[in-house]
Tab-separated table of C-alpha atoms and ligand atoms in Angstrom:
chain	number	residue	atom	x	y	z
A	1	MET	CA	4.725	15.143	10.901
A	2	ARG	CA	4.327	12.323	8.353
A	3	LYS	CA	0.835	11.000	7.639
A	4	LYS	CA	-0.726	8.006	9.349
A	5	ILE	CA	-2.740	5.985	6.922
A	6	VAL	CA	-4.866	2.837	6.967
A	7	ALA	CA	-5.535	1.573	3.467
A	8	GLY	CA	-7.766	-1.348	2.469
A	9	ASN	CA	-6.795	-3.661	-0.431
A	10	TRP	CA	-9.884	-5.596	-1.466
A	11	LYS	CA	-7.992	-7.567	-4.069
A	12	MET	CA	-10.267	-9.582	-6.356
A	13	ASN	CA	-13.144	-9.727	-3.966
A	14	THR	CA	-16.787	-8.365	-3.903
A	15	ASN	CA	-19.049	-7.979	-6.998
A	16	LEU	CA	-19.967	-4.408	-7.812
A	17	GLN	CA	-23.071	-4.356	-5.675
A	18	GLU	CA	-21.301	-5.945	-2.717
A	19	GLY	CA	-18.331	-3.534	-3.098
A	20	VAL	CA	-20.585	-0.445	-3.154
A	21	ALA	CA	-22.353	-1.763	-0.016
A	22	LEU	CA	-19.024	-2.188	1.675
A	23	ALA	CA	-17.877	1.329	0.777
A	24	LYS	CA	-21.080	2.710	1.995
A	25	ASP	CA	-20.698	0.947	5.353
A	26	VAL	CA	-17.088	2.305	5.838
A	27	ASN	CA	-18.206	5.764	4.743
A	28	GLU	CA	-21.144	5.591	7.192
A	29	ALA	CA	-18.827	4.368	10.094
A	30	LEU	CA	-16.414	7.351	9.375
A	31	LYS	CA	-19.122	9.908	9.744
A	32	GLY	CA	-19.331	9.857	13.431
A	33	ILE	CA	-15.678	9.890	14.219
A	34	ALA	CA	-12.494	11.781	13.668
A	35	PRO	CA	-9.906	8.999	13.005
A	36	LYS	CA	-6.338	9.823	13.735
A	37	CYS	CA	-5.228	8.600	10.472
A	38	ASP	CA	-6.184	9.034	6.714
A	39	VAL	CA	-8.428	6.159	5.661
A	40	VAL	CA	-8.346	4.789	2.010
A	41	VAL	CA	-9.974	1.869	0.247
A	42	CYS	CA	-8.289	0.406	-2.857
A	43	VAL	CA	-10.791	-1.482	-4.861
A	44	PRO	CA	-11.129	-3.401	-8.171
A	45	PHE	CA	-11.125	-1.197	-11.386
A	46	THR	CA	-14.767	-2.078	-12.012
A	47	HIS	CA	-15.824	-0.524	-8.718
A	48	LEU	CA	-13.935	2.782	-8.803
A	49	ALA	CA	-16.464	5.075	-10.348
A	50	SER	CA	-19.481	3.642	-8.359
A	51	VAL	CA	-17.559	3.667	-5.076
A	52	ASN	CA	-16.426	7.223	-5.731
A	53	ALA	CA	-20.091	8.221	-6.126
A	54	VAL	CA	-21.040	7.039	-2.718
A	55	ILE	CA	-18.188	8.136	-0.534
A	56	ASP	CA	-17.368	11.391	1.156
A	57	SER	CA	-13.825	11.965	-0.380
A	58	THR	CA	-12.905	14.289	2.495
A	59	LYS	CA	-13.092	11.349	4.906
A	60	LEU	CA	-12.397	8.360	2.757
A	61	GLY	CA	-9.814	8.219	-0.081
A	62	LEU	CA	-10.208	5.934	-2.981
A	63	GLY	CA	-7.498	3.956	-4.857
A	64	ALA	CA	-7.013	1.309	-7.568
A	65	GLU	CA	-4.968	-1.881	-6.995
A	66	ASN	CA	-2.841	-1.588	-10.070
A	67	CYS	CA	-2.460	0.376	-13.310
A	68	ALA	CA	-0.925	-0.184	-16.683
A	69	ASP	CA	2.756	0.388	-17.519
A	70	GLN	CA	1.659	2.173	-20.807
A	71	LYS	CA	0.066	5.444	-21.414
A	72	SER	CA	-2.722	4.370	-23.808
A	73	GLY	CA	-3.292	2.479	-26.961
A	74	ALA	CA	-3.480	-1.174	-28.117
A	75	TYR	CA	-3.077	-2.957	-24.806
A	76	THR	CA	-6.233	-4.961	-24.655
A	77	GLY	CA	-7.531	-5.468	-21.128
A	78	GLU	CA	-5.259	-2.895	-19.517
A	79	VAL	CA	-6.362	0.054	-17.438
A	80	SER	CA	-4.197	3.244	-17.516
A	81	ALA	CA	-3.305	5.435	-14.830
A	82	SER	CA	-5.140	8.250	-16.455
A	83	MET	CA	-8.350	6.139	-16.593
A	84	VAL	CA	-8.011	5.351	-12.859
A	85	ALA	CA	-7.664	9.114	-12.173
A	86	SER	CA	-10.688	9.923	-14.333
A	87	THR	CA	-12.894	7.773	-11.917
A	88	GLY	CA	-12.021	10.206	-9.058
A	89	ALA	CA	-9.422	7.714	-7.457
A	90	THR	CA	-6.345	9.368	-6.009
A	91	TYR	CA	-4.275	6.452	-4.922
A	92	VAL	CA	-2.916	3.310	-6.666
A	93	ILE	CA	-1.259	0.263	-5.151
A	94	LEU	CA	1.872	-0.737	-7.092
A	95	GLY	CA	4.252	-3.539	-6.708
A	96	HIS	CA	2.003	-5.761	-4.549
A	97	SER	CA	3.733	-9.141	-4.096
A	98	GLU	CA	0.683	-10.913	-5.972
A	99	ARG	CA	1.382	-8.776	-8.945
A	100	ARG	CA	5.106	-9.409	-8.763
A	101	GLN	CA	4.627	-13.189	-8.272
A	102	TYR	CA	1.634	-14.052	-10.454
A	103	TYR	CA	1.940	-11.431	-13.196
A	104	GLY	CA	5.719	-11.036	-13.509
A	105	GLU	CA	5.963	-7.461	-12.427
A	106	THR	CA	9.634	-6.534	-12.370
A	107	SER	CA	11.363	-3.373	-11.090
A	108	ALA	CA	11.584	-2.125	-14.702
A	109	ILE	CA	7.871	-2.490	-15.156
A	110	LEU	CA	7.150	-0.955	-11.866
A	111	LYS	CA	9.242	1.995	-12.646
A	112	GLU	CA	6.997	2.708	-15.741
A	113	LYS	CA	3.845	2.396	-13.751
A	114	LEU	CA	5.175	4.711	-10.996
A	115	GLY	CA	6.002	7.427	-13.552
A	116	LEU	CA	2.598	7.219	-15.076
A	117	ALA	CA	0.811	7.262	-11.742
A	118	LEU	CA	2.683	10.305	-10.697
A	119	GLU	CA	2.025	11.954	-14.022
A	120	ASN	CA	-1.696	11.509	-13.340
A	121	ASN	CA	-1.509	12.847	-9.854
A	122	LEU	CA	-2.193	9.379	-8.224
A	123	THR	CA	-0.449	8.614	-4.900
A	124	PRO	CA	1.401	5.294	-5.276
A	125	ILE	CA	1.183	2.938	-2.407
A	126	PHE	CA	4.471	0.958	-3.299
A	127	CYS	CA	4.824	-2.543	-1.794
A	128	ILE	CA	8.018	-4.203	-0.885
A	129	GLY	CA	8.885	-7.292	1.135
A	130	GLU	CA	10.617	-10.530	1.281
A	131	VAL	CA	9.509	-14.176	0.942
A	132	LEU	CA	9.976	-16.539	3.811
A	133	GLU	CA	13.088	-18.267	2.382
A	134	GLU	CA	14.822	-14.770	2.222
A	135	ARG	CA	13.908	-14.108	5.872
A	136	ASP	CA	15.143	-17.548	6.855
A	137	ASN	CA	18.502	-17.065	5.144
A	138	ASN	CA	18.887	-13.608	6.445
A	139	THR	CA	18.816	-11.759	3.182
A	140	HIS	CA	15.603	-9.921	3.871
A	141	PHE	CA	17.208	-6.514	4.334
A	142	ASP	CA	19.163	-6.875	1.108
A	143	VAL	CA	16.149	-7.890	-0.742
A	144	VAL	CA	13.936	-5.060	0.466
A	145	LYS	CA	16.771	-2.549	-0.125
A	146	ALA	CA	17.189	-3.757	-3.667
A	147	GLN	CA	13.480	-3.506	-4.253
A	148	ILE	CA	13.521	0.183	-3.210
A	149	GLU	CA	16.791	1.064	-5.032
A	150	GLU	CA	15.673	-0.577	-8.363
A	151	ALA	CA	12.151	0.904	-8.621
A	152	LEU	CA	12.347	4.178	-6.737
A	153	PHE	CA	15.830	5.611	-6.646
A	154	GLU	CA	15.715	7.367	-10.033
A	155	LEU	CA	12.966	9.554	-8.721
A	156	SER	CA	13.656	13.094	-7.814
A	157	ALA	CA	13.349	13.914	-4.082
A	158	GLU	CA	10.159	15.785	-4.895
A	159	ASP	CA	8.518	12.833	-6.611
A	160	PHE	CA	9.829	10.306	-3.928
A	161	GLY	CA	8.120	12.514	-1.433
A	162	LYS	CA	4.723	11.776	-3.047
A	163	ILE	CA	4.985	8.003	-2.510
A	164	ILE	CA	3.640	5.845	0.320
A	165	LEU	CA	5.644	2.697	1.058
A	166	ALA	CA	4.016	-0.499	2.301
A	167	TYR	CA	6.381	-3.181	3.905
A	168	GLU	CA	4.538	-6.446	3.355
A	169	PRO	CA	6.541	-9.538	4.281
A	170	VAL	CA	5.145	-12.049	1.735
A	171	TRP	CA	5.006	-14.837	4.339
A	172	ALA	CA	2.571	-12.708	6.398
A	173	ILE	CA	0.174	-11.897	3.569
A	174	GLY	CA	-3.161	-13.792	3.902
A	175	THR	CA	-1.564	-16.395	6.010
A	176	GLY	CA	-2.663	-15.314	9.424
A	177	LYS	CA	0.901	-15.093	10.418
A	178	THR	CA	1.661	-11.451	11.312
A	179	ALA	CA	5.269	-9.911	11.668
A	180	THR	CA	5.730	-9.220	15.362
A	181	ASP	CA	5.672	-5.527	16.144
A	182	ASP	CA	9.490	-5.726	16.711
A	183	GLN	CA	10.166	-7.362	13.396
A	184	ALA	CA	8.024	-4.762	11.674
A	185	GLU	CA	9.712	-1.941	13.558
A	186	GLU	CA	13.198	-3.316	12.757
A	187	MET	CA	12.501	-3.331	8.915
A	188	HIS	CA	10.657	-0.108	8.920
A	189	ALA	CA	13.599	1.605	10.625
A	190	PHE	CA	15.909	0.006	8.208
A	191	ILE	CA	13.836	1.210	5.197
A	192	ARG	CA	13.759	4.829	6.663
A	193	SER	CA	17.660	4.524	6.917
A	194	VAL	CA	17.925	3.467	3.232
A	195	ILE	CA	15.732	6.492	2.188
A	196	ALA	CA	17.838	8.824	4.441
A	197	ALA	CA	21.063	7.603	2.824
A	198	LYS	CA	19.813	8.536	-0.631
A	199	TYR	CA	17.402	11.502	-0.059
A	200	GLY	CA	18.467	12.880	3.291
A	201	ASP	CA	16.837	12.734	6.699
A	202	ALA	CA	14.002	15.271	6.057
A	203	VAL	CA	12.631	13.191	3.110
A	204	ALA	CA	12.914	9.963	5.120
A	205	GLU	CA	11.201	11.486	8.112
A	206	GLU	CA	8.340	12.539	5.999
A	207	THR	CA	7.837	9.185	4.236
A	208	SER	CA	4.789	7.100	5.515
A	209	ILE	CA	5.675	3.384	5.714
A	210	LEU	CA	2.699	1.115	6.274
A	211	TYR	CA	2.834	-2.449	7.468
A	212	GLY	CA	0.919	-5.075	5.625
A	213	GLY	CA	0.394	-8.812	6.370
A	214	SER	CA	-2.465	-10.322	8.491
A	215	CYS	CA	-3.063	-6.983	10.252
A	216	LYS	CA	-6.240	-7.150	12.205
A	217	PRO	CA	-8.140	-5.316	15.021
A	218	SER	CA	-6.462	-7.565	17.593
A	219	ASN	CA	-2.821	-6.686	16.643
A	220	ALA	CA	-3.073	-3.305	14.947
A	221	ALA	CA	-2.679	-1.194	17.969
A	222	GLN	CA	0.549	-2.874	18.944
A	223	LEU	CA	1.987	-2.582	15.395
A	224	PHE	CA	0.877	1.084	15.124
A	225	ALA	CA	2.453	1.954	18.530
A	226	LYS	CA	6.020	1.455	16.974
A	227	PRO	CA	7.597	4.703	16.001
A	228	ASN	CA	8.436	3.731	12.430
A	229	VAL	CA	5.062	2.076	11.552
A	230	ASP	CA	2.836	4.679	10.114
A	231	GLY	CA	-0.219	2.502	9.480
A	232	GLY	CA	-1.353	-0.534	7.509
A	233	LEU	CA	-2.228	-1.936	4.222
A	234	ILE	CA	-5.047	-4.306	5.033
A	235	GLY	CA	-6.173	-7.194	2.897
A	236	GLY	CA	-8.647	-9.714	4.406
A	237	ALA	CA	-9.616	-7.607	7.307
A	238	SER	CA	-10.677	-4.688	4.936
A	239	LEU	CA	-13.516	-6.722	3.618
A	240	LYS	CA	-15.760	-6.343	6.651
A	241	ALA	CA	-16.439	-2.784	7.756
A	242	ALA	CA	-16.411	-3.547	11.332
A	243	ASP	CA	-13.028	-5.101	11.149
A	244	PHE	CA	-11.585	-2.424	9.004
A	245	MET	CA	-12.838	0.288	11.342
A	246	GLY	CA	-11.338	-1.770	14.281
A	247	ILE	CA	-8.046	-1.285	12.656
A	248	VAL	CA	-8.663	2.477	11.696
A	249	THR	CA	-9.535	3.135	15.362
A	250	ALA	CA	-6.477	1.349	16.586
A	251	PHE	CA	-4.489	4.589	16.239
B	301	PEP	C1	-2.334	-7.430	1.319
B	301	PEP	O1	-2.419	-8.235	0.439
B	301	PEP	O2	-1.919	-6.237	1.082
B	301	PEP	C2	-2.453	-7.779	2.749
B	301	PEP	C3	-1.859	-7.213	3.652
B	301	PEP	O3	-3.263	-8.891	2.942
B	301	PEP	P1	-3.699	-9.491	4.354
B	301	PEP	O4	-3.997	-8.421	5.193
B	301	PEP	O5	-4.907	-10.300	3.958
B	301	PEP	O6	-2.547	-10.331	4.838
């Protein structure tokens, strides 16, 4: 059975003290319950070590929101996968649409990042998704397929099996406009078929595919009820412990 996962993406929000307090709140809320999914928070680099120190890693996973495409050396301002791993984090978001759009991250760059993340035993949460224009002109399936093929299909089946995918239609991120549960299911089933054609049914069946884009407590249960939706990558609603927990408990 593939894993169900709810992962928060805090983006560039919270200062260190606020972030540690938020992590403590989520950690505390998880104490009393046995969620039906893995729970992860992906936080700014500056927060990783401090958050790691206040959470119970058996109940709450920790991840970064990015890592460098180089191993080490003269890359001022960059944070390597090995540095991320040294904080205790075990996940890293890669290929988020905001990284692709604002920082020019191409599939070639993402391939380097993925390789380094895997070398350092980080689990990549790899984001894919179309912009509104692509959905409107009906090229969204081709776009998502190309994103997967270009960045991931040189991986061995073993390495591919270590990756979590997140389908995030760009038009739904931070806009309040959620994909319907049927739209999400249609794309997730398509993504699984693309994986099956390359790596076989067994690998495809084991791949967790999260939905991201204005997911909130009020719509999470409906989305997560779909057979190919294995959880969520949560932006805005991960910044309040109560909202985030409302999504975690939607399973
Ligand atoms: C995200 O950026 O990964 C995301 C899903 O954001 P939001 O939930 O705010 O749409």
